[in-house]
mmCIF file of C-alpha atoms in Angstrom:
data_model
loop_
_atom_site.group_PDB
_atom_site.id
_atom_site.type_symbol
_atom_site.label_atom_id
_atom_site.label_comp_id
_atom_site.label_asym_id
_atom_site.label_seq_id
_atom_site.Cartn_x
_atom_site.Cartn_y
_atom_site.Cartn_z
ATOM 1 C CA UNK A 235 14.700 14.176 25.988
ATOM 2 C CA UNK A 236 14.841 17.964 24.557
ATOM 3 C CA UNK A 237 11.114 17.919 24.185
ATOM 4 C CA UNK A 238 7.590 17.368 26.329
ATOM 5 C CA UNK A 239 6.364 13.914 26.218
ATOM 6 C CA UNK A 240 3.011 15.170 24.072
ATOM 7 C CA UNK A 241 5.151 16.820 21.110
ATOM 8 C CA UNK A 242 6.550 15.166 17.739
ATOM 9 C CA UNK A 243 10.435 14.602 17.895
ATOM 10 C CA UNK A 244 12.890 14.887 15.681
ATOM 11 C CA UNK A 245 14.153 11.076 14.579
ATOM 12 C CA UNK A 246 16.970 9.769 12.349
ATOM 13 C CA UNK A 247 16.494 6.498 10.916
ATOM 14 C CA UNK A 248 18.850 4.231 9.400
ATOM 15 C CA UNK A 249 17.593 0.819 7.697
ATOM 16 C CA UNK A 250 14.634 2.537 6.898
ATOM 17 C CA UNK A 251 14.632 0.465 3.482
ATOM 18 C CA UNK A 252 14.985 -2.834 5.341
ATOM 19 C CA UNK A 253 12.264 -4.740 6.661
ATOM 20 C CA UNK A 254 11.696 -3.586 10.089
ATOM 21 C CA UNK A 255 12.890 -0.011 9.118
ATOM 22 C CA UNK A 256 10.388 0.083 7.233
ATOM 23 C CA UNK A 257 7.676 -1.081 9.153
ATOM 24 C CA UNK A 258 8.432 1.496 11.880
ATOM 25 C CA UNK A 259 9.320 4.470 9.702
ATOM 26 C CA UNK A 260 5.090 4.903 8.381
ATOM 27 C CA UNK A 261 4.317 4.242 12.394
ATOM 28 C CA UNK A 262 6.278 7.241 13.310
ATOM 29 C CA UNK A 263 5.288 9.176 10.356
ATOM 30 C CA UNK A 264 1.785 8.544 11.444
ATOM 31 C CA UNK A 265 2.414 9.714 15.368
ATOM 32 C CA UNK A 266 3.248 13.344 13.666
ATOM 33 C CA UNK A 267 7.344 13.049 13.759
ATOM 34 C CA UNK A 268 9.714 14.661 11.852
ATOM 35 C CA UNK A 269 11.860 11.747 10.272
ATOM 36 C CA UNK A 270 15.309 11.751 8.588
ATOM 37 C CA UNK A 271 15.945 8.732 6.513
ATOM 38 C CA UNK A 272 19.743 7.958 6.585
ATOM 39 C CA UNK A 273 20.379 5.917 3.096
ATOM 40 C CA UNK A 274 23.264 5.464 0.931
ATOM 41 C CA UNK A 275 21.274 5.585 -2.628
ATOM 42 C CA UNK A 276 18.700 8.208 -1.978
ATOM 43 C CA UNK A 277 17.772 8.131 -5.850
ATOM 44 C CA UNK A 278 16.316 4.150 -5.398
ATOM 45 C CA UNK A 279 14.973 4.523 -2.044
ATOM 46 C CA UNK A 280 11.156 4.021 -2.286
ATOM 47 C CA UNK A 281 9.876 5.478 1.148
ATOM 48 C CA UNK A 282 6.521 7.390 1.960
ATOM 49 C CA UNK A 283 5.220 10.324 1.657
ATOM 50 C CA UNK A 284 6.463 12.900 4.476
ATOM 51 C CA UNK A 285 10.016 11.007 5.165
ATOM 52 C CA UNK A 286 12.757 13.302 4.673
ATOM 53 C CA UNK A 287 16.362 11.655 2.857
ATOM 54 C CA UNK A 288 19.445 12.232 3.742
ATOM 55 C CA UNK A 289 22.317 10.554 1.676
ATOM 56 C CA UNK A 290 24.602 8.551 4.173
ATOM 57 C CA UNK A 291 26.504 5.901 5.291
ATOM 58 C CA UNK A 292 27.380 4.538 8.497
ATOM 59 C CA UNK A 293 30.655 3.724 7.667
ATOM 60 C CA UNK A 294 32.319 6.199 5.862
ATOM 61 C CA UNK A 295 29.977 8.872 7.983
ATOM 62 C CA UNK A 296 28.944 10.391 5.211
ATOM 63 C CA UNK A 297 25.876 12.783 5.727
ATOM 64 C CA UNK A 298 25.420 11.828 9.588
ATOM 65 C CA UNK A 299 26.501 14.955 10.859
ATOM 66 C CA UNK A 300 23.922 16.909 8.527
ATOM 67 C CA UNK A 301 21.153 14.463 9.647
ATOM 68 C CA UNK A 302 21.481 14.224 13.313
ATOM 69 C CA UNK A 303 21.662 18.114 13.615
ATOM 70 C CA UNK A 304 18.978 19.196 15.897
ATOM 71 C CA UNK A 305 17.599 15.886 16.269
ATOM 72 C CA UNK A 306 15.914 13.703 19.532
ATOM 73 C CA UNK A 307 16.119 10.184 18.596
ATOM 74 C CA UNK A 308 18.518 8.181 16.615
ATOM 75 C CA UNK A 309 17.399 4.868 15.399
ATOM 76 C CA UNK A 310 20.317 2.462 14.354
ATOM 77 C CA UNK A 311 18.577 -0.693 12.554
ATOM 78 C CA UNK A 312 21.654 -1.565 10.648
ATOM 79 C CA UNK A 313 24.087 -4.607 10.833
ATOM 80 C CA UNK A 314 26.075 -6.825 8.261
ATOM 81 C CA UNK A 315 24.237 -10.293 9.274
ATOM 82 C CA UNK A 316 24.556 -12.298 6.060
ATOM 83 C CA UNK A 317 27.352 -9.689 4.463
ATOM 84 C CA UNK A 318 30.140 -11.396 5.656
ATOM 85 C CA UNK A 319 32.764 -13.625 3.733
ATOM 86 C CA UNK A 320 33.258 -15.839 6.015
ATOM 87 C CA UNK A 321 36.402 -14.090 7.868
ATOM 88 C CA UNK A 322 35.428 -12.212 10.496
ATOM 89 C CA UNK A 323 35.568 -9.127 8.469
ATOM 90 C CA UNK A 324 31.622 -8.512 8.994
ATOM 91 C CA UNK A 325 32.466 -7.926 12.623
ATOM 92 C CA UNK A 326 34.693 -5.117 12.610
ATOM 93 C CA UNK A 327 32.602 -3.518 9.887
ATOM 94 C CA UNK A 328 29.770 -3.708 12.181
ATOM 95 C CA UNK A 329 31.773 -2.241 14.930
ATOM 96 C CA UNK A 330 33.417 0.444 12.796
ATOM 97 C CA UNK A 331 29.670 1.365 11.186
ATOM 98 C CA UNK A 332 28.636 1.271 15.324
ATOM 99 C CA UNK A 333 31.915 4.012 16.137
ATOM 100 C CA UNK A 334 31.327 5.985 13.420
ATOM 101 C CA UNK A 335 27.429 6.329 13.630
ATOM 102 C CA UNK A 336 27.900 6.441 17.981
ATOM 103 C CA UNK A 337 30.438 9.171 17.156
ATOM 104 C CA UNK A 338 27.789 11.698 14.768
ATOM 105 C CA UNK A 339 25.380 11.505 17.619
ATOM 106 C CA UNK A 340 27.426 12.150 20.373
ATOM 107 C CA UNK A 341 28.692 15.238 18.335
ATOM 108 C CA UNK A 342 25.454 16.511 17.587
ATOM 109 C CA UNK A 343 24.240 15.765 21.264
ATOM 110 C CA UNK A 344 21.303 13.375 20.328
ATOM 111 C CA UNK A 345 19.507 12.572 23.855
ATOM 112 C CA UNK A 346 18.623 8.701 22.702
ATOM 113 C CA UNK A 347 19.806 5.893 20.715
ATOM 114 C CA UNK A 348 17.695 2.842 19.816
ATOM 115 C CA UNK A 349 19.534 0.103 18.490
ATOM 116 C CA UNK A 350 17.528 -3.302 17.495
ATOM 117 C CA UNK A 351 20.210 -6.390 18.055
ATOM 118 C CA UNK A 352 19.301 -10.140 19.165
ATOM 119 C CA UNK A 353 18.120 -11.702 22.296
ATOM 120 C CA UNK A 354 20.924 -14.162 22.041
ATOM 121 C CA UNK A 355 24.294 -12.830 21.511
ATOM 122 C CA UNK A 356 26.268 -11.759 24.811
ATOM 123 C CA UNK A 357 28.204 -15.135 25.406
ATOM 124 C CA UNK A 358 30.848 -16.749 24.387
ATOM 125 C CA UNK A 359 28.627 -19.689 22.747
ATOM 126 C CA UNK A 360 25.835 -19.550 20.080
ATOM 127 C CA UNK A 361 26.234 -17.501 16.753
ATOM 128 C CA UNK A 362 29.463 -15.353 15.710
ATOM 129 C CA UNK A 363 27.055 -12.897 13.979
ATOM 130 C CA UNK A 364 25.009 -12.821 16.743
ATOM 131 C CA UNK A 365 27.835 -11.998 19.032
ATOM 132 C CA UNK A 366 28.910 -9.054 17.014
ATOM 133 C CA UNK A 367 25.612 -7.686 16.826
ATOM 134 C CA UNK A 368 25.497 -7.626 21.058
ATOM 135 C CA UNK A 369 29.115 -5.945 20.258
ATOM 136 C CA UNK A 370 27.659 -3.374 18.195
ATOM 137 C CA UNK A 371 25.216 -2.277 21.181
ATOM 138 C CA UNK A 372 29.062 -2.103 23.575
ATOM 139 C CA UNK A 373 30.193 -0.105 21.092
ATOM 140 C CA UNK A 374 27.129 2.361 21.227
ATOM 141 C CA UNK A 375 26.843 2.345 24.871
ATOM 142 C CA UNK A 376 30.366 3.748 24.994
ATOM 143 C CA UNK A 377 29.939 6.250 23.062
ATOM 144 C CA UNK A 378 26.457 7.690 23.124
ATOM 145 C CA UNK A 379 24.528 9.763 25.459
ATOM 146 C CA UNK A 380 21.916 7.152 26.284
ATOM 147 C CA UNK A 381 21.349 3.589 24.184
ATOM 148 C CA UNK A 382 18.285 1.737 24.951
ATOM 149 C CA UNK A 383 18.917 -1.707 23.467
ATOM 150 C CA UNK A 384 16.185 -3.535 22.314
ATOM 151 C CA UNK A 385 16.706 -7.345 22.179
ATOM 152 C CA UNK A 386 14.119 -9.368 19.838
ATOM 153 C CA UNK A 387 13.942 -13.337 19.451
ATOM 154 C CA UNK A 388 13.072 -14.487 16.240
ATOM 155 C CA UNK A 389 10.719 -11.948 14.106
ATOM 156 C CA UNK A 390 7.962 -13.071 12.558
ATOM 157 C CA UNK A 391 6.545 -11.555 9.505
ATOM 158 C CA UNK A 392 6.375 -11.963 5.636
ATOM 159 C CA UNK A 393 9.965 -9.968 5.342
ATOM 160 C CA UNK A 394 11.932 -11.595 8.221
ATOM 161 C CA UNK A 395 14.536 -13.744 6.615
ATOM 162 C CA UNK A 396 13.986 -16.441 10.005
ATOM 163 C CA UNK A 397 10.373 -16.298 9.004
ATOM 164 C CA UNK A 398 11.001 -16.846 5.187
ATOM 165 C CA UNK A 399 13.176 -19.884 6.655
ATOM 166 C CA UNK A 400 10.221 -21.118 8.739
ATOM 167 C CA UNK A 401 8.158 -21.498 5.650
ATOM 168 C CA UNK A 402 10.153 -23.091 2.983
ATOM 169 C CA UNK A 403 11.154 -25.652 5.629
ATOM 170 C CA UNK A 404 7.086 -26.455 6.172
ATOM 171 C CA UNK A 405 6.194 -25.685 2.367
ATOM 172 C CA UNK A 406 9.028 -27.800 0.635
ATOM 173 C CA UNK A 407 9.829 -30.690 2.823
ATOM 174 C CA UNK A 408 7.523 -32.779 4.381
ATOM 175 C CA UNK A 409 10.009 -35.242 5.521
ATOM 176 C CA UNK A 410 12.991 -33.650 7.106
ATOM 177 C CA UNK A 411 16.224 -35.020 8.666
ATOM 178 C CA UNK A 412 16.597 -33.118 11.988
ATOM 179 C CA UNK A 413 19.545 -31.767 13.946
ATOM 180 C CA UNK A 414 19.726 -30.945 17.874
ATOM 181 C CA UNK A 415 19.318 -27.526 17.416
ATOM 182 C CA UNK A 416 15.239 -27.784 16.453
ATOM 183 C CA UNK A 417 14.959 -28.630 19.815
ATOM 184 C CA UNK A 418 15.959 -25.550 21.376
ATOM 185 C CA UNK A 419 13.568 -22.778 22.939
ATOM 186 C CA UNK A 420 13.061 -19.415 21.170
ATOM 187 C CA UNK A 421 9.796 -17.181 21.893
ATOM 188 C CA UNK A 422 9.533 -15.531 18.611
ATOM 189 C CA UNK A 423 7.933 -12.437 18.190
ATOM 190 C CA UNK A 424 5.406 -10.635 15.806
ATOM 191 C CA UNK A 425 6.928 -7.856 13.620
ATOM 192 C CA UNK A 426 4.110 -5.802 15.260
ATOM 193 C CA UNK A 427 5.153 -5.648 18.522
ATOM 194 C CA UNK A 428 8.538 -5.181 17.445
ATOM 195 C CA UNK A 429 7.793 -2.206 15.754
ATOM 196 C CA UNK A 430 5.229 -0.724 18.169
ATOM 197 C CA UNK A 431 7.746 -1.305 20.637
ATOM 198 C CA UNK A 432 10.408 0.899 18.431
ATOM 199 C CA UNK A 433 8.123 3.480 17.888
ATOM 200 C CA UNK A 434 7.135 3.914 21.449
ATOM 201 C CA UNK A 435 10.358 4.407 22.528
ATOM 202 C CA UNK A 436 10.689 7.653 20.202
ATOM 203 C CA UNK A 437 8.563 9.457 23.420
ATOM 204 C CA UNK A 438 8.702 7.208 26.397
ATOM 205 C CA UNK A 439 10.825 9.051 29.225
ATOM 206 C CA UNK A 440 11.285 6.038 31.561
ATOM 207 C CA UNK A 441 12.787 3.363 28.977
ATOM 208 C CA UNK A 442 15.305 1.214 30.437
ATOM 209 C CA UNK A 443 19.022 0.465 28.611
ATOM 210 C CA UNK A 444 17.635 -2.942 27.339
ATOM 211 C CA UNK A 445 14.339 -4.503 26.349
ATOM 212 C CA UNK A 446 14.102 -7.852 25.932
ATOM 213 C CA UNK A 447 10.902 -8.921 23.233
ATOM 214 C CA UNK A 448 9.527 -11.754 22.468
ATOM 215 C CA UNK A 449 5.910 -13.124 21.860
ATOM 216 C CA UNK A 450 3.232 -14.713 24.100
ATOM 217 C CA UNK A 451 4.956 -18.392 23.067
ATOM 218 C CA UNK A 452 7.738 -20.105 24.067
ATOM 219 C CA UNK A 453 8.381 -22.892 21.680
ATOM 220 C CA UNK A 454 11.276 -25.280 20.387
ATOM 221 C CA UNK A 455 11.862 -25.054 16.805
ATOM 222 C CA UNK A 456 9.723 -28.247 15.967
ATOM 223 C CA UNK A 457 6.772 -27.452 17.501
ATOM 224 C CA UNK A 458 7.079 -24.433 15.656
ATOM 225 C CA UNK A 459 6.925 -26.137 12.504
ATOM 226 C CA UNK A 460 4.104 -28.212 13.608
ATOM 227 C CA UNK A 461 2.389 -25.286 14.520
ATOM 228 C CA UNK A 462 3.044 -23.513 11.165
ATOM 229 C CA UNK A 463 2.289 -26.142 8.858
ATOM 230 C CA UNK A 464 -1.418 -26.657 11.006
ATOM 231 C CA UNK A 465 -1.924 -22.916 10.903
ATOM 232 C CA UNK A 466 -1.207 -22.898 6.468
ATOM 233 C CA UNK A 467 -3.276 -26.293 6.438
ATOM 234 C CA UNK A 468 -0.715 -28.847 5.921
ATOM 235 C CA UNK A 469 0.075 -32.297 7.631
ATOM 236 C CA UNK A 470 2.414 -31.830 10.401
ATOM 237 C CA UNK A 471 6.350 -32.202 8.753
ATOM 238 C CA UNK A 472 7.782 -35.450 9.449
ATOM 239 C CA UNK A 473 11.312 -35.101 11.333
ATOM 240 C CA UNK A 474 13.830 -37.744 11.339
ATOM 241 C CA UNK A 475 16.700 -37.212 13.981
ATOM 242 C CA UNK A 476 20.030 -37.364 13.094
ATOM 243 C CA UNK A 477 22.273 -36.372 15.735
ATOM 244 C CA UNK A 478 25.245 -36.076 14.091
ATOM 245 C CA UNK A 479 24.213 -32.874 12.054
ATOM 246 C CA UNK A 480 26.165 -30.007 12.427
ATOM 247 C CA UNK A 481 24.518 -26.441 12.262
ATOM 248 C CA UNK A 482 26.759 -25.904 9.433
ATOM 249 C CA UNK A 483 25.801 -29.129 7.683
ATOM 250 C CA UNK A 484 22.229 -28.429 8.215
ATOM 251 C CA UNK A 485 22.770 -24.840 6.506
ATOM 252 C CA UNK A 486 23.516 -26.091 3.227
ATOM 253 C CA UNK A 487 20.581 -28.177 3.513
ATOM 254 C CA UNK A 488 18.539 -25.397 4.532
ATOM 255 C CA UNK A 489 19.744 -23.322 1.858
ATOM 256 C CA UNK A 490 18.630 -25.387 -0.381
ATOM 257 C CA UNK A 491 14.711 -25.788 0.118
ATOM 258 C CA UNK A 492 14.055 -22.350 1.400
ATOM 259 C CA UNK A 493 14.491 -19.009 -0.318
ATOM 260 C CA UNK A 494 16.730 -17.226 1.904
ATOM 261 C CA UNK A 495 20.679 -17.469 0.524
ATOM 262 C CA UNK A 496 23.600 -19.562 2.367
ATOM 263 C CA UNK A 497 24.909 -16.250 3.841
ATOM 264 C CA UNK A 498 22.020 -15.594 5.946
ATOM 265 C CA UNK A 499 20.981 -19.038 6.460
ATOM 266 C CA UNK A 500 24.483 -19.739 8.279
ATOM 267 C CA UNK A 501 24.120 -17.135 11.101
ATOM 268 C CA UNK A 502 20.607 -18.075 11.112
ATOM 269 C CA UNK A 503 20.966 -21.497 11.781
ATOM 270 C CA UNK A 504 24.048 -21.030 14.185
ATOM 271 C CA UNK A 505 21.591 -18.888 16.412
ATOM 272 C CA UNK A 506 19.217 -21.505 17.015
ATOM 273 C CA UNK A 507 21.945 -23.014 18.712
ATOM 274 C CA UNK A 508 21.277 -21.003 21.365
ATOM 275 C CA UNK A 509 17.729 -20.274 23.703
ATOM 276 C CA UNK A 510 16.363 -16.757 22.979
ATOM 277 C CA UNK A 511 14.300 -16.580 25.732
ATOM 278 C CA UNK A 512 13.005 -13.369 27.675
ATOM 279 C CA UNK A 513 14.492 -13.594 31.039
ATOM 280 C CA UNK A 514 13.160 -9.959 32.152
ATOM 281 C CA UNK A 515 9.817 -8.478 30.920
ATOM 282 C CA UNK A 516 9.633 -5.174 29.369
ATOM 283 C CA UNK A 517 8.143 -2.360 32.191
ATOM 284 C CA UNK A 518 4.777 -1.575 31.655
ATOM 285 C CA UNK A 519 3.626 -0.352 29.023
ATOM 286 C CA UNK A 520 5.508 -1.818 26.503
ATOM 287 C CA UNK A 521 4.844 -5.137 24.668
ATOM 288 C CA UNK A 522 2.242 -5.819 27.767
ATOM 289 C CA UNK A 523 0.173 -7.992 25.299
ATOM 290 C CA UNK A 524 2.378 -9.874 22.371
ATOM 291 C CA UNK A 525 0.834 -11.725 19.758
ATOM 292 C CA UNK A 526 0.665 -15.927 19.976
ATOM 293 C CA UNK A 527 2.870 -17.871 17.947
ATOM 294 C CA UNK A 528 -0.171 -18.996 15.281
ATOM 295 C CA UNK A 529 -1.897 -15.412 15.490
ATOM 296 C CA UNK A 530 1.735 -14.018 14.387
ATOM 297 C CA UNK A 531 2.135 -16.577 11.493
ATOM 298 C CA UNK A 532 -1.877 -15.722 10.625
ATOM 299 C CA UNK A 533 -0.651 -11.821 10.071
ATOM 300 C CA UNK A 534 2.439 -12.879 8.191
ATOM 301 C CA UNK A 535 0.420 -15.165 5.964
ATOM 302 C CA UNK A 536 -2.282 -12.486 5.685
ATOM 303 C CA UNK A 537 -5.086 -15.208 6.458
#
C-alpha cells in the first residue's frame, strides 16, 4: 500500500449508489478517507456529505483515469446481474466493464482492488450469472496489481434483492409448492459484516486474494423461511414438494408473489441451485464474529 497502516487512503468507489455501495461508502467516510465516487449520472446521485463525484463509466472508461489518479484502493461493486436479455450478452459486458475498469487502475498504478462477487460461481454448474461474476474477478486478477476477492453468500438486509425475495415468499404465501433447490445449504450473511469486511480491507496489509463471508448459520433455504416467518411473527409457511419444478419454472412463480422483477429473480433462483458455503474462514481479524441468521433478519426488519 503507498501509505502507513494508521493514515486515511485514497479510495475509488464504483456502485456507490447501489445497496452495498452505499452502505460502505458512509463507513469509509467515517474512518477519515478520501473517497471518489465513480457514477455515470453525477447530477441524480444522492450520496453524503464529504464523498467526492466523478462522472464515469466502467464501460466506455469514461472518467476512470481522472479518478484513480493518485489513488490507494479501488473498489469495484459493479456487475450486470439482472441486466441481461437473456443471451449471454450480460457476460461479456461484465467482462468488458472488468477490462476496462482493471485497465484504468493498472495505468494509474493503484496498489489494491476489491471486488465483491459470489461465493458460488467458479464451476461449471449452478447459475450463468453467477459464473460470470467469478469471471469478472479472472478478468481483474489479470490485469491488476493486486485483487482481493471477496466472496459473500446470500446478503441479508432490507436492500438485498435475495433478502427482498426471502420476504415476499414468507409474507405472501403461506402455502407454497416447493422445488429441490430449497433444500440446498447457503450461510447467508448480514449486510454488516459484509460491509465492515469491505471497509477493513481499505487498510489491512495482510489481506489474502479471496475472502470467503458468510454468517454464523448454515441453513437450507426452508429452514430459512421457517426461521423468518418465526422471527416477523407468522406461522411457519407450509411447503408442498413438487419435484418436478424447474428453477426456471419456480422463477416465474417467484416473480410473481415477491417484489423483486423476473430478471433478477432468474439468476437468483438459479444460484440456489448451488451450496454457498464457506469452505475457508477469513484470517483473523476479519468477520471473526458474524451475525446469526434471525439476529440478521432482526436488523433488516429493524425490530
Amino acid at each position: 500500500m503507498n501509505a502507513p497502516p494508521s493514515s486515511p487512503r485514497s479510495i475509488v468507489l464504483t456502485g456507490a449508489t447501489g445497496y452495498v455501495g452505499g452502505r460502505l461508502l458512509p463507513e469509509l467516510l467515517a474512518a477519515g478517507h478520501d473517497v471518489r465516487c465513480v457514477v455515470r449520472r453525477p447530477e441524480s446521485a444522492d450520496l453524503p456529505e464529504g464523498a467526492q463525484l466523478v462522472r464515469g463509466d466502467v464501460l466506455s472508461g469514461e472518467g476512470l483515469d481522472e479518478a484513480m489518479a493518485g489513488a490507494d484502493v479501488a473498489y469495484y461493486l459493479v456487475h450486470s446481474m439482472g441486466a441481461g436479455n437473456g443471451d449471454g450478452d450480460f457476460a461479456e459486458r461484465d467482462r468488458r466493464a472488468a477490462r476496462t475498469f482493471g485497465g484504468a487502475v493498472a495505468r494509474a498504478g493503484v496498489p489494491r482492488t476489491v471486488y465483491l462477487g459470489g461465493l458460488e460461481g467458479g464451476g461449471d454448474g449452478g447459475s450463468e450469472h453467477l459464473r460470470s461474476r467469478h469471471e469478472v474477478a479472472e478478468v481483474l486478477r489479470e490485469v491488476v496489481p493486486e485483487l482481493v476477492y471477496v466472496r459473500a453468500a446470500m446478503i441479508l438486509g432490507s436492500g438485498s434483492a435475495s433478502f427482498q425475495m426471502l420476504r415476499g415468499l414468507v409474507e405472501h404465501l403461506p402455502v407454497m409448492i416447493t422445488p429441490k433447490w430449497l433444500d440446498t445449504r447457503s450461510q447467508p450473511v448480514a449486510i454488516r459484516d459484509v460491509v465492515l469486511t469491505l471497509a477493513e480491507l481499505a487498510t489491512r496489509d495482510d489481506a489474502p486474494g479471496e475472502i470467503q463471508l458468510g454468517g454464523a448459520d448454515v441453513l437450507t433455504y426452508r429452514e430459512m423461511l421457517a426461521r423468518y416467518a418465526r422471527v416477523d411473527g407468522r406461522r411457519d409457511p407450509l411447503l408442498l414438494p413438487v419435484p418436478f419444478f424447474t428453477p426456471r419454472l419456480s422463477s416465474y412463480w417467484v416473480a410473481l408473489v415477491t417484489p423483486v422483477g423476473l430478471g433478477l429473480v432468474q439468476p437468483l433462483v438459479e444460484g440456489l441451485s448451488a451450496e454457498t458455503v464457506v469452505r475457508r474462514r477469513p484470517p483473523a481479524g476479519l468477520n471473526d464474529a458474524p451475525l446469526g441468521f434471525e439476529d440478521a433478519v432482526r436488523a433488516a426488519l429493524d425490530l
